[in-house]
mmCIF file of C-alpha atoms in Angstrom:
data_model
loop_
_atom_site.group_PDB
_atom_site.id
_atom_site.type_symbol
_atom_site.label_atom_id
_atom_site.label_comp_id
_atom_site.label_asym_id
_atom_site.label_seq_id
_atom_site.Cartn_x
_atom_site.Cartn_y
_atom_site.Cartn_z
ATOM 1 C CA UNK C 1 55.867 140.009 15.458
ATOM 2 C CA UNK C 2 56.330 137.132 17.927
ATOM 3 C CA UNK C 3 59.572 137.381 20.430
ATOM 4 C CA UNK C 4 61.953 134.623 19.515
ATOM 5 C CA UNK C 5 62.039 131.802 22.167
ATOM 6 C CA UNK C 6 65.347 131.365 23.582
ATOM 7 C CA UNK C 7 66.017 127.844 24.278
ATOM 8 C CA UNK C 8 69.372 128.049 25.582
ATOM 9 C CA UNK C 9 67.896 130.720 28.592
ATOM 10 C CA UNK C 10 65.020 128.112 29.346
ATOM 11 C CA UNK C 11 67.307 125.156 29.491
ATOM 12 C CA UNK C 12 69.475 126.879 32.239
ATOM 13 C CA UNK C 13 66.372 128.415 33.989
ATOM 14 C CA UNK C 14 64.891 124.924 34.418
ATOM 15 C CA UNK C 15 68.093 123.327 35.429
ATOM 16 C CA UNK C 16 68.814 126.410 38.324
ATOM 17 C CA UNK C 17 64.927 125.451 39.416
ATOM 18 C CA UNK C 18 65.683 121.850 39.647
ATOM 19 C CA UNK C 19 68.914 122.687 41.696
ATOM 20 C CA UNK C 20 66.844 124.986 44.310
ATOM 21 C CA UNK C 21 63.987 122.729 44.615
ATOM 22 C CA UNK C 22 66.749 119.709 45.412
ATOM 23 C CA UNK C 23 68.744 121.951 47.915
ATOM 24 C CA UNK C 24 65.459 123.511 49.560
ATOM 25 C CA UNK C 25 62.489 120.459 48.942
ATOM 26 C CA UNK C 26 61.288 122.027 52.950
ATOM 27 C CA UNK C 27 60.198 125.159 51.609
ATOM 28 C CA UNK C 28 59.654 124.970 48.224
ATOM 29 C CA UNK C 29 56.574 123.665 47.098
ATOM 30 C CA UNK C 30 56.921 124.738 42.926
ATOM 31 C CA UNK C 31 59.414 125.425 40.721
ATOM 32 C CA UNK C 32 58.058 127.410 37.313
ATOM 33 C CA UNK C 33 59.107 128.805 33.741
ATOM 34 C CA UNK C 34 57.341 130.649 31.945
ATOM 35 C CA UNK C 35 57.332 130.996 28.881
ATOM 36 C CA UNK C 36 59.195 134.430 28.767
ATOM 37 C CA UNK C 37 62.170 132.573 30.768
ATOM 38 C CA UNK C 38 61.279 133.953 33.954
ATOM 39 C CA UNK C 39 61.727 131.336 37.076
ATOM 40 C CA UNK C 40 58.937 131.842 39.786
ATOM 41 C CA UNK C 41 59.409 129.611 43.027
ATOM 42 C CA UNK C 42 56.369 128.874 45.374
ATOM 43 C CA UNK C 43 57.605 129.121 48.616
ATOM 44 C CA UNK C 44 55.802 128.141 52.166
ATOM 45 C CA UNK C 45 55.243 131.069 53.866
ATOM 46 C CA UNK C 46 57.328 130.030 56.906
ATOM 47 C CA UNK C 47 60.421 129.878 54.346
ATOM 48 C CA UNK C 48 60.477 133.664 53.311
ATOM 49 C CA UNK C 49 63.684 134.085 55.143
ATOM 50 C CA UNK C 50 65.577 130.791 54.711
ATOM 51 C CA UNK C 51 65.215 130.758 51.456
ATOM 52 C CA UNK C 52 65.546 134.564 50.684
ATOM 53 C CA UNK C 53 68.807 134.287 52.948
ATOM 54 C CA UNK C 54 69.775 131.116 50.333
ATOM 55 C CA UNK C 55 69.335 133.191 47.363
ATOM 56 C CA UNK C 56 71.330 136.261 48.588
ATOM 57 C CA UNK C 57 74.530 134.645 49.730
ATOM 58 C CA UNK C 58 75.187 131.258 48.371
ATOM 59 C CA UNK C 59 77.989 131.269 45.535
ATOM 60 C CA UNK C 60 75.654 129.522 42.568
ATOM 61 C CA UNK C 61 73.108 132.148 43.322
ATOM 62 C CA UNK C 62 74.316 135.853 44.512
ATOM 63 C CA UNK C 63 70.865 137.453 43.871
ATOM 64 C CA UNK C 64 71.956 140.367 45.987
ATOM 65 C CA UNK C 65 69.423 142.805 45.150
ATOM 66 C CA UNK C 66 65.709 143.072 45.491
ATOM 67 C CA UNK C 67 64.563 144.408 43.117
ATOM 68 C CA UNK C 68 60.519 144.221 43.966
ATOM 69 C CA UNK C 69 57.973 142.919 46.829
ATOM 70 C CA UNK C 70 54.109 143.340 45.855
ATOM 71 C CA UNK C 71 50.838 141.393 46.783
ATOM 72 C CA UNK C 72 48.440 139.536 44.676
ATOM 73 C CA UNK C 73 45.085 139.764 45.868
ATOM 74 C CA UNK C 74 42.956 136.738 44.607
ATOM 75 C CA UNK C 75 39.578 136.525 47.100
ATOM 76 C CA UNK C 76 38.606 133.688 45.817
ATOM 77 C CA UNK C 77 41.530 131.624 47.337
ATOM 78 C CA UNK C 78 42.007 130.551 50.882
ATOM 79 C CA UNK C 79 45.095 132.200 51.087
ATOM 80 C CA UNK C 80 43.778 135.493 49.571
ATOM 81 C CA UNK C 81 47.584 137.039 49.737
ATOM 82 C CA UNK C 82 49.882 136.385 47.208
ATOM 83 C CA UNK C 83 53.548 138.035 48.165
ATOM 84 C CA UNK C 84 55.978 138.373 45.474
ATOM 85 C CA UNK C 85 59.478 139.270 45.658
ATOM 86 C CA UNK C 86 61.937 139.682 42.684
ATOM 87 C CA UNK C 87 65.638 139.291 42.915
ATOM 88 C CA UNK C 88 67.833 140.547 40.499
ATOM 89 C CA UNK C 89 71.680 139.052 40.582
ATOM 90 C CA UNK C 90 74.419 141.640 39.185
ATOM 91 C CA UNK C 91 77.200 138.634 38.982
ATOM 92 C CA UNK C 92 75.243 136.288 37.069
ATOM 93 C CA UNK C 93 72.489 138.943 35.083
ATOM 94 C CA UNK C 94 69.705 136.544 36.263
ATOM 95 C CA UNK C 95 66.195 137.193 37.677
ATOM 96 C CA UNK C 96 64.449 135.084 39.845
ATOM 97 C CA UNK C 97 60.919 135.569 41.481
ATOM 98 C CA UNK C 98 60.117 134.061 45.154
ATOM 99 C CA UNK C 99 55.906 133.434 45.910
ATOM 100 C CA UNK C 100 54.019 133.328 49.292
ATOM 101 C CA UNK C 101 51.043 132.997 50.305
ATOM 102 C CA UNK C 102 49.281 134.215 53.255
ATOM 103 C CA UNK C 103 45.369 135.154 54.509
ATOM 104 C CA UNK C 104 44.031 138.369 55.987
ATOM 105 C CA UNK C 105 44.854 137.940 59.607
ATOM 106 C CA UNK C 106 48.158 135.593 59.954
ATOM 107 C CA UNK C 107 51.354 137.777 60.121
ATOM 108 C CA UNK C 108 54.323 136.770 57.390
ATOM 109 C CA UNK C 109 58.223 136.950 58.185
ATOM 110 C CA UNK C 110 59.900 140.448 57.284
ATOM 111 C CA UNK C 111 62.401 140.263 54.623
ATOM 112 C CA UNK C 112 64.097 143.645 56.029
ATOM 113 C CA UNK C 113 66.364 141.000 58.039
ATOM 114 C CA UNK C 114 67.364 140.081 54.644
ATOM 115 C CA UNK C 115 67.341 142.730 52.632
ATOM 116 C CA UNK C 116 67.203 146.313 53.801
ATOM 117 C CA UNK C 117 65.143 147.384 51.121
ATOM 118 C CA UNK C 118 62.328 145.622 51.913
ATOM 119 C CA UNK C 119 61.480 148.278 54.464
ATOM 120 C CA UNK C 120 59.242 150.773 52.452
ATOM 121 C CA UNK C 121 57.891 148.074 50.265
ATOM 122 C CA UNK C 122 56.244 146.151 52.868
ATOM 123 C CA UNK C 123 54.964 149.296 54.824
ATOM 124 C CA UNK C 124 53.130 149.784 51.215
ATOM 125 C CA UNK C 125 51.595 146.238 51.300
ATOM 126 C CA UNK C 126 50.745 146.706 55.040
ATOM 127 C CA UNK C 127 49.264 149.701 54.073
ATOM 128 C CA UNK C 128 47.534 148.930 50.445
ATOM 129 C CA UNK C 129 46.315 144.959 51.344
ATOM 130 C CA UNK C 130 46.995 144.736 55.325
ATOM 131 C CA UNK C 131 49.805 142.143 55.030
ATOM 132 C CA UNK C 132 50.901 142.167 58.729
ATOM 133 C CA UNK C 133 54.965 141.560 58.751
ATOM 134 C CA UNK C 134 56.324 140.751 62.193
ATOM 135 C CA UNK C 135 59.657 141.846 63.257
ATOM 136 C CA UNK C 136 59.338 145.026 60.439
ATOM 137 C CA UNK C 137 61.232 147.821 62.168
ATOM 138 C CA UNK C 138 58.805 150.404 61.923
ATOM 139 C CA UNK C 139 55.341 149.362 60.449
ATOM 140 C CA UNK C 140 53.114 151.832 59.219
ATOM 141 C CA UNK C 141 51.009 153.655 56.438
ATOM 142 C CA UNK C 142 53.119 155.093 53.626
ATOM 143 C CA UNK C 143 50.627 156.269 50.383
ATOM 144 C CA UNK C 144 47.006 156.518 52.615
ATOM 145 C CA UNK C 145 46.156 159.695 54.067
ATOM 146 C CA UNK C 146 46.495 159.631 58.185
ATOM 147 C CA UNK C 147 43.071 159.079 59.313
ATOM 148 C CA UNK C 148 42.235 156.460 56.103
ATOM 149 C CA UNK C 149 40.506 153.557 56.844
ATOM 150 C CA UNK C 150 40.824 150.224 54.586
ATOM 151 C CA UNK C 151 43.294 148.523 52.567
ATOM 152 C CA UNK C 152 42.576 150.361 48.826
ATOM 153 C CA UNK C 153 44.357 147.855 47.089
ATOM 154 C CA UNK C 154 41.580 144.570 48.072
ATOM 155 C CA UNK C 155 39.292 143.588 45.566
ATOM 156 C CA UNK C 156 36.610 144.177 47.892
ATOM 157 C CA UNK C 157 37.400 147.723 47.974
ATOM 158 C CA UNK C 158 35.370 150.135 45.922
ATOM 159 C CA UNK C 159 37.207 151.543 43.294
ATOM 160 C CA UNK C 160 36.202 155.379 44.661
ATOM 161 C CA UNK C 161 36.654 154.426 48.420
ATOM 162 C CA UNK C 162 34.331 154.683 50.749
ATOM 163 C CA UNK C 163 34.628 158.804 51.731
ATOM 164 C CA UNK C 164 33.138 161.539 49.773
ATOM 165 C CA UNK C 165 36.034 163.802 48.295
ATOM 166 C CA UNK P 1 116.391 163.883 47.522
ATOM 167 C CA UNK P 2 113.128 164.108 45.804
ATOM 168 C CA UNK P 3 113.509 161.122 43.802
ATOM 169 C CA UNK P 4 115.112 158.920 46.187
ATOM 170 C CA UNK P 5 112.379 159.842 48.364
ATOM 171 C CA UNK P 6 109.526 158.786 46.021
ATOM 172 C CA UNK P 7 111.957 155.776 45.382
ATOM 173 C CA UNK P 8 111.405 154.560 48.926
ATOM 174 C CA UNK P 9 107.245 155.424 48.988
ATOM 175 C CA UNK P 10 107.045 153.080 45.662
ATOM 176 C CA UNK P 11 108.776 150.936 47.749
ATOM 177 C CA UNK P 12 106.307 150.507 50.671
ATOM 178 C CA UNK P 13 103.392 150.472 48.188
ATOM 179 C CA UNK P 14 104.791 147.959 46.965
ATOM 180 C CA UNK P 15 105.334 145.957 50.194
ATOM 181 C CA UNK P 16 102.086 147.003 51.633
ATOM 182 C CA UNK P 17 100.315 145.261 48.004
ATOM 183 C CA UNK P 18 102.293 142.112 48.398
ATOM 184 C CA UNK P 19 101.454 141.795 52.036
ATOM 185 C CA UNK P 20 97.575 142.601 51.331
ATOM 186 C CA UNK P 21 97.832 139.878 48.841
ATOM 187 C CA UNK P 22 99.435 137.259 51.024
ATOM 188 C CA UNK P 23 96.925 138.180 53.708
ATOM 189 C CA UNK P 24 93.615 137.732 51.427
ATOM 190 C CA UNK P 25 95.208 134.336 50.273
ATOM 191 C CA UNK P 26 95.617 133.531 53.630
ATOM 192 C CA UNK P 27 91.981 134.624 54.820
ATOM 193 C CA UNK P 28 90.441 132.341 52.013
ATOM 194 C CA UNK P 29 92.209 129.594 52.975
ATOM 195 C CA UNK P 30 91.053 130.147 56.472
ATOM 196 C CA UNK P 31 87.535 131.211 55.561
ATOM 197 C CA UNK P 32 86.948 127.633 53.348
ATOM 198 C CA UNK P 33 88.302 125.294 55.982
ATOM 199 C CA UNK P 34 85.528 126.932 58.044
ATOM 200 C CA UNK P 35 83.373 126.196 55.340
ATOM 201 C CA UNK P 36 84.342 122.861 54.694
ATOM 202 C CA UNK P 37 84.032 122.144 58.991
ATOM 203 C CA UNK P 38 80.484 123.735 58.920
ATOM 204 C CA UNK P 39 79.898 121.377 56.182
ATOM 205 C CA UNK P 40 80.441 118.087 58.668
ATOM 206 C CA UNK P 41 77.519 118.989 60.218
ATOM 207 C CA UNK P 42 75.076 118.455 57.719
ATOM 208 C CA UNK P 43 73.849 114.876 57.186
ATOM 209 C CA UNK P 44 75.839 113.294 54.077
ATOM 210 C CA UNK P 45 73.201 113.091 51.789
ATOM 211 C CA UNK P 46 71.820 116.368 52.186
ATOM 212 C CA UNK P 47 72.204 118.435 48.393
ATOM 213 C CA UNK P 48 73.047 121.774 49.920
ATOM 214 C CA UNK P 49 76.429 119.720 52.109
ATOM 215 C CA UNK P 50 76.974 118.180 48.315
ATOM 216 C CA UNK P 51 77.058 121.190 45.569
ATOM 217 C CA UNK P 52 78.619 123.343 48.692
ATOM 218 C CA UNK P 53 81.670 120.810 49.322
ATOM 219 C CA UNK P 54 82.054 120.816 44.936
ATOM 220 C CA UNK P 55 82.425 124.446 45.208
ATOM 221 C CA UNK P 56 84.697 125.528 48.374
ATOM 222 C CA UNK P 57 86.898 122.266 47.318
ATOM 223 C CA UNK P 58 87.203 123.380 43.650
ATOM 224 C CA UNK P 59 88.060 127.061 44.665
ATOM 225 C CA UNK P 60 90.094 125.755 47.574
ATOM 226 C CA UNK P 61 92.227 123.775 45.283
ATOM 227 C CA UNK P 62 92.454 126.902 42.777
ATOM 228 C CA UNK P 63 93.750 129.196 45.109
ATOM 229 C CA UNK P 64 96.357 126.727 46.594
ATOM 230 C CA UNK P 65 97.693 125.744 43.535
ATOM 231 C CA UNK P 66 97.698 129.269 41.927
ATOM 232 C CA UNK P 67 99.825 131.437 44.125
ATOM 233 C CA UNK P 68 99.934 134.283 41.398
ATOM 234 C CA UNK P 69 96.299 137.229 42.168
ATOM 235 C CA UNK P 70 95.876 138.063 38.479
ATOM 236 C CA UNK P 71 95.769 134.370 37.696
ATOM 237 C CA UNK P 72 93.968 133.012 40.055
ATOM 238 C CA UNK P 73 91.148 136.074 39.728
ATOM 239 C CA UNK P 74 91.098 135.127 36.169
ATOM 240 C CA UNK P 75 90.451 131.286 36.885
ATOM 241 C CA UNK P 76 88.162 131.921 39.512
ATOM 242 C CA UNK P 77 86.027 134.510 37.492
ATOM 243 C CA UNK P 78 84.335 135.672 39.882
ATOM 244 C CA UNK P 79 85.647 139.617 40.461
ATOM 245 C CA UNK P 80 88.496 140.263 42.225
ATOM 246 C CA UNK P 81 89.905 139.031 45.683
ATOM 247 C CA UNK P 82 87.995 140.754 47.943
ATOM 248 C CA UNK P 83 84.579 140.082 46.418
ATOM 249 C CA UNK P 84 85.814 136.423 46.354
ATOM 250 C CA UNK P 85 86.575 136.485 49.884
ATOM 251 C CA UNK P 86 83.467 138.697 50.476
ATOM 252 C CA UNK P 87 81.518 135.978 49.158
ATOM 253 C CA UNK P 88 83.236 133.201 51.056
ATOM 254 C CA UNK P 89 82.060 135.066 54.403
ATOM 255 C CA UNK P 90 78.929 135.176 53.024
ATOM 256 C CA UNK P 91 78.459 131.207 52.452
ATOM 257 C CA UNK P 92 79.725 130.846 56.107
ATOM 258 C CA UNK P 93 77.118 132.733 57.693
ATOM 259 C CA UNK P 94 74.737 130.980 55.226
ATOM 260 C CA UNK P 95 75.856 127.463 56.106
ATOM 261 C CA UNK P 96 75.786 128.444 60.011
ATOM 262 C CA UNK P 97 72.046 129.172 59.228
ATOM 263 C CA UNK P 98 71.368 126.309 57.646
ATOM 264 C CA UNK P 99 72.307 123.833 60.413
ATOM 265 C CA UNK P 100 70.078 125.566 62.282
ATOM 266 C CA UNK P 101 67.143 125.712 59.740
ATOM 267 C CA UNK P 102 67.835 122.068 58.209
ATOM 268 C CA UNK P 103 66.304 122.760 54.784
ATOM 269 C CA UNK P 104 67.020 119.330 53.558
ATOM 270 C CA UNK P 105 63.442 117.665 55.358
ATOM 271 C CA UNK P 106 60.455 117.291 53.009
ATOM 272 C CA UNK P 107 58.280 120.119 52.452
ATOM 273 C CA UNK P 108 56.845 121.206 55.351
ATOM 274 C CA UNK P 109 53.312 122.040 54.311
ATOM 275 C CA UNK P 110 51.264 120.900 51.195
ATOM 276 C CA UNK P 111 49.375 124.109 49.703
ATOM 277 C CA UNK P 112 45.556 124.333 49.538
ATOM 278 C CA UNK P 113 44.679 122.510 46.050
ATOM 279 C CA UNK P 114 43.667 126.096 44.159
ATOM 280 C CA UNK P 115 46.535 128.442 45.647
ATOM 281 C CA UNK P 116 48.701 128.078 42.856
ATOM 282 C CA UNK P 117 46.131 127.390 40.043
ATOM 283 C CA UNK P 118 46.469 129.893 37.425
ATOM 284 C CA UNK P 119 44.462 131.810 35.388
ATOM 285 C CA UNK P 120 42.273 131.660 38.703
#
């Protein structure tokens, strides 16, 4: 079986991506569908927190929650980095997903300013791909043992580490 | 004595509701003229000064005309009073930001040609 599309849901997605990409054009540099009516906006790294701020407290788009914040890894890329965050709004049952890019050694806004959630997340992408966030409260490993050395979630990293267990 | 005491404690509830209503009328009307002078600010043809002015002046015209809370919460339909004028201290702060971080310039940056190719 094949889900049904709904063309109503894709309609409004595209018309909220229009409306962000009008109000924001500084920052955002896509505005995506896919086909599974989920909206993805490619963002400029410097406009993680204008744009996060945006989506959490303007009255068209309360997306009050955050629901997730991962990395991509794609090595082959410039910008190895890809950070994701999903935001989830409880007034108007939407999602929305926000994309940045970054590279190995330049530091990327935190979004704990934003929302307090962020915290943990991005001490797990500091800690599994070596995302540096500046102005994180307290920026440290989470999952790795204390002594571990590497960022286990890289491409480049072997798959049964480095260290003898 | 019992019942013209709990006669007289209906009685401020029921002052203490009607003032707490007046008040949060009062406070959005106070909170979207804010708003609305943040607004100025902006340059004219910016979007964000646009679809902002279409919204405070739509729900400032609701809650002038509509003096009655169920009503208006019903028109407004967005939760009740307080989240409304939650949310109206929330797009203040936001358009505060905003004249500082004048999102209405062209993009900033053009991405590398292959950052957002996908599959890779």
């Amino acid at each position: 079986t094949v889900r049904p599309k709904n063309e109503v849901e894709q309609k409004q997605l595209c018309a909220f991506g229009e409306y962000m990409a009008e109000i924001l054009p500084k920052y955002i540099q896509q505005a995506q569908v896919t086909c599974f009516n989920e909206l993805e906006l490619l963002i400029h790294p410097d406009g993680i927190i204008p744009v996060l701020t945006f989506l959490r407290d303007h009255t068209n788009a309360q997306f009050k929650s955050l629901a997730d914040l991962t990395a991509v890894d794609v090595p082959s890329r410039q910008y190895r980095f890809e950070i994701v965050y999903n935001l989830l709004s409880l007034r108007f049952n939407s999602r929305i997903r926000v994309k940045t890019y970054t590279d190995e050694l330049t530091p990327v806004d935190s979004a704990v300013s934003v929302h307090k959630a962020a915290n943990w997340y991005e001490r797990e992408v500091w800690d599994m791909y070596g995302v540096f966030f500046a102005n994180h409260p307290d920026l440290r490993r989470i999952l790795t043992d204390y002594g571990f050395e590497g960022h286990p979630f890289r491409k480049d990293f072997p798959l049964s580490g480095y260290v003898e267990v | 004595l019992a019942s013209r005491l709990s006669r007289t404690r209906s009685e401020i509830i029921l002052v203490v509701y009607s003032n707490h209503v007046l008040w949060s009328l009062q406070r959005l009307r106070i909170l979207y003229t804010k708003i609305l002078g943040v607004l100025q600010n902006i340059p004219k043809d910016a979007a964000y000064r646009k679809y902002t002015e279409q919204i405070v002046n739509q729900r400032f015209n609701l809650v002038q005309t509509e003096t009655d809370v169920q009503k208006l919460q019903d028109k407004l339909n967005s939760g009740h009073i307080e989240e409304v004028i939650v949310q109206a201290e929330n797009e203040l702060s936001l358009a505060r930001k905003m004249l500082q971080w004048k999102p209405w310039e062209p993009l900033i940056e053009e991405p590398p040609s292959d950052q957002w190719r996908w599959p890779v």
